[in-house]
């Protein structure tokens, strides 16, 4: 789950950068960044318990 979170975070960040350069909406890339961060946070919380 943590690996998928990092992949979504990185791809969302790259997509966000591309959208900003092209002048498009960044709603989609920010959504994937948020999902990636949620998965990373969830896997870190499960490891602590």
mmCIF file of C-alpha atoms in Angstrom:
data_model
loop_
_atom_site.group_PDB
_atom_site.id
_atom_site.type_symbol
_atom_site.label_atom_id
_atom_site.label_comp_id
_atom_site.label_asym_id
_atom_site.label_seq_id
_atom_site.Cartn_x
_atom_site.Cartn_y
_atom_site.Cartn_z
ATOM 1 C CA UNK A 1 0.000 0.000 0.000
ATOM 2 C CA UNK A 2 2.873 2.338 0.767
ATOM 3 C CA UNK A 3 4.499 1.703 -2.614
ATOM 4 C CA UNK A 4 1.282 2.477 -4.466
ATOM 5 C CA UNK A 5 0.955 5.650 -2.389
ATOM 6 C CA UNK A 6 4.414 6.807 -3.419
ATOM 7 C CA UNK A 7 3.725 6.013 -7.076
ATOM 8 C CA UNK A 8 0.473 8.002 -7.026
ATOM 9 C CA UNK A 9 2.174 10.874 -5.199
ATOM 10 C CA UNK A 10 5.038 11.098 -7.700
ATOM 11 C CA UNK A 11 2.811 10.756 -10.761
ATOM 12 C CA UNK A 12 0.392 13.331 -9.357
ATOM 13 C CA UNK A 13 3.263 15.723 -8.715
ATOM 14 C CA UNK A 14 4.595 15.361 -12.236
ATOM 15 C CA UNK A 15 1.116 15.760 -13.692
ATOM 16 C CA UNK A 16 0.560 18.844 -11.551
ATOM 17 C CA UNK A 17 3.784 20.368 -12.808
ATOM 18 C CA UNK A 18 2.786 19.654 -16.414
ATOM 19 C CA UNK A 19 -0.685 21.098 -15.891
ATOM 20 C CA UNK A 20 0.726 24.259 -14.356
ATOM 21 C CA UNK A 21 3.149 24.747 -17.223
ATOM 22 C CA UNK A 22 0.423 24.173 -19.837
ATOM 23 C CA UNK A 23 -2.124 26.305 -17.969
ATOM 24 C CA UNK A 24 -4.663 23.542 -17.402
ATOM 25 C CA UNK A 25 -6.689 22.726 -14.300
ATOM 26 C CA UNK A 26 -4.748 20.976 -11.536
ATOM 27 C CA UNK A 27 -7.798 19.374 -9.871
ATOM 28 C CA UNK A 28 -7.036 15.885 -11.187
ATOM 29 C CA UNK A 29 -3.335 15.822 -10.252
ATOM 30 C CA UNK A 30 -4.055 17.226 -6.791
ATOM 31 C CA UNK A 31 -6.603 14.441 -6.293
ATOM 32 C CA UNK A 32 -3.934 11.811 -7.015
ATOM 33 C CA UNK A 33 -1.452 13.569 -4.726
ATOM 34 C CA UNK A 34 -4.054 13.495 -1.935
ATOM 35 C CA UNK A 35 -4.826 9.802 -2.503
ATOM 36 C CA UNK A 36 -1.100 8.994 -2.473
ATOM 37 C CA UNK A 37 -0.527 10.898 0.756
ATOM 38 C CA UNK A 38 -3.544 9.216 2.346
ATOM 39 C CA UNK A 39 -2.199 5.749 1.469
ATOM 40 C CA UNK A 40 1.289 6.609 2.775
ATOM 41 C CA UNK A 41 -0.170 7.987 6.012
ATOM 42 C CA UNK A 42 -2.453 4.978 6.466
ATOM 43 C CA UNK A 43 0.410 2.517 5.988
ATOM 44 C CA UNK A 44 2.595 4.442 8.457
ATOM 45 C CA UNK A 45 -0.216 4.472 11.044
ATOM 46 C CA UNK A 46 -0.747 0.725 10.654
ATOM 47 C CA UNK A 47 2.973 0.116 11.195
ATOM 48 C CA UNK A 48 2.908 1.996 14.547
ATOM 49 C CA UNK A 49 0.077 -0.127 15.957
#
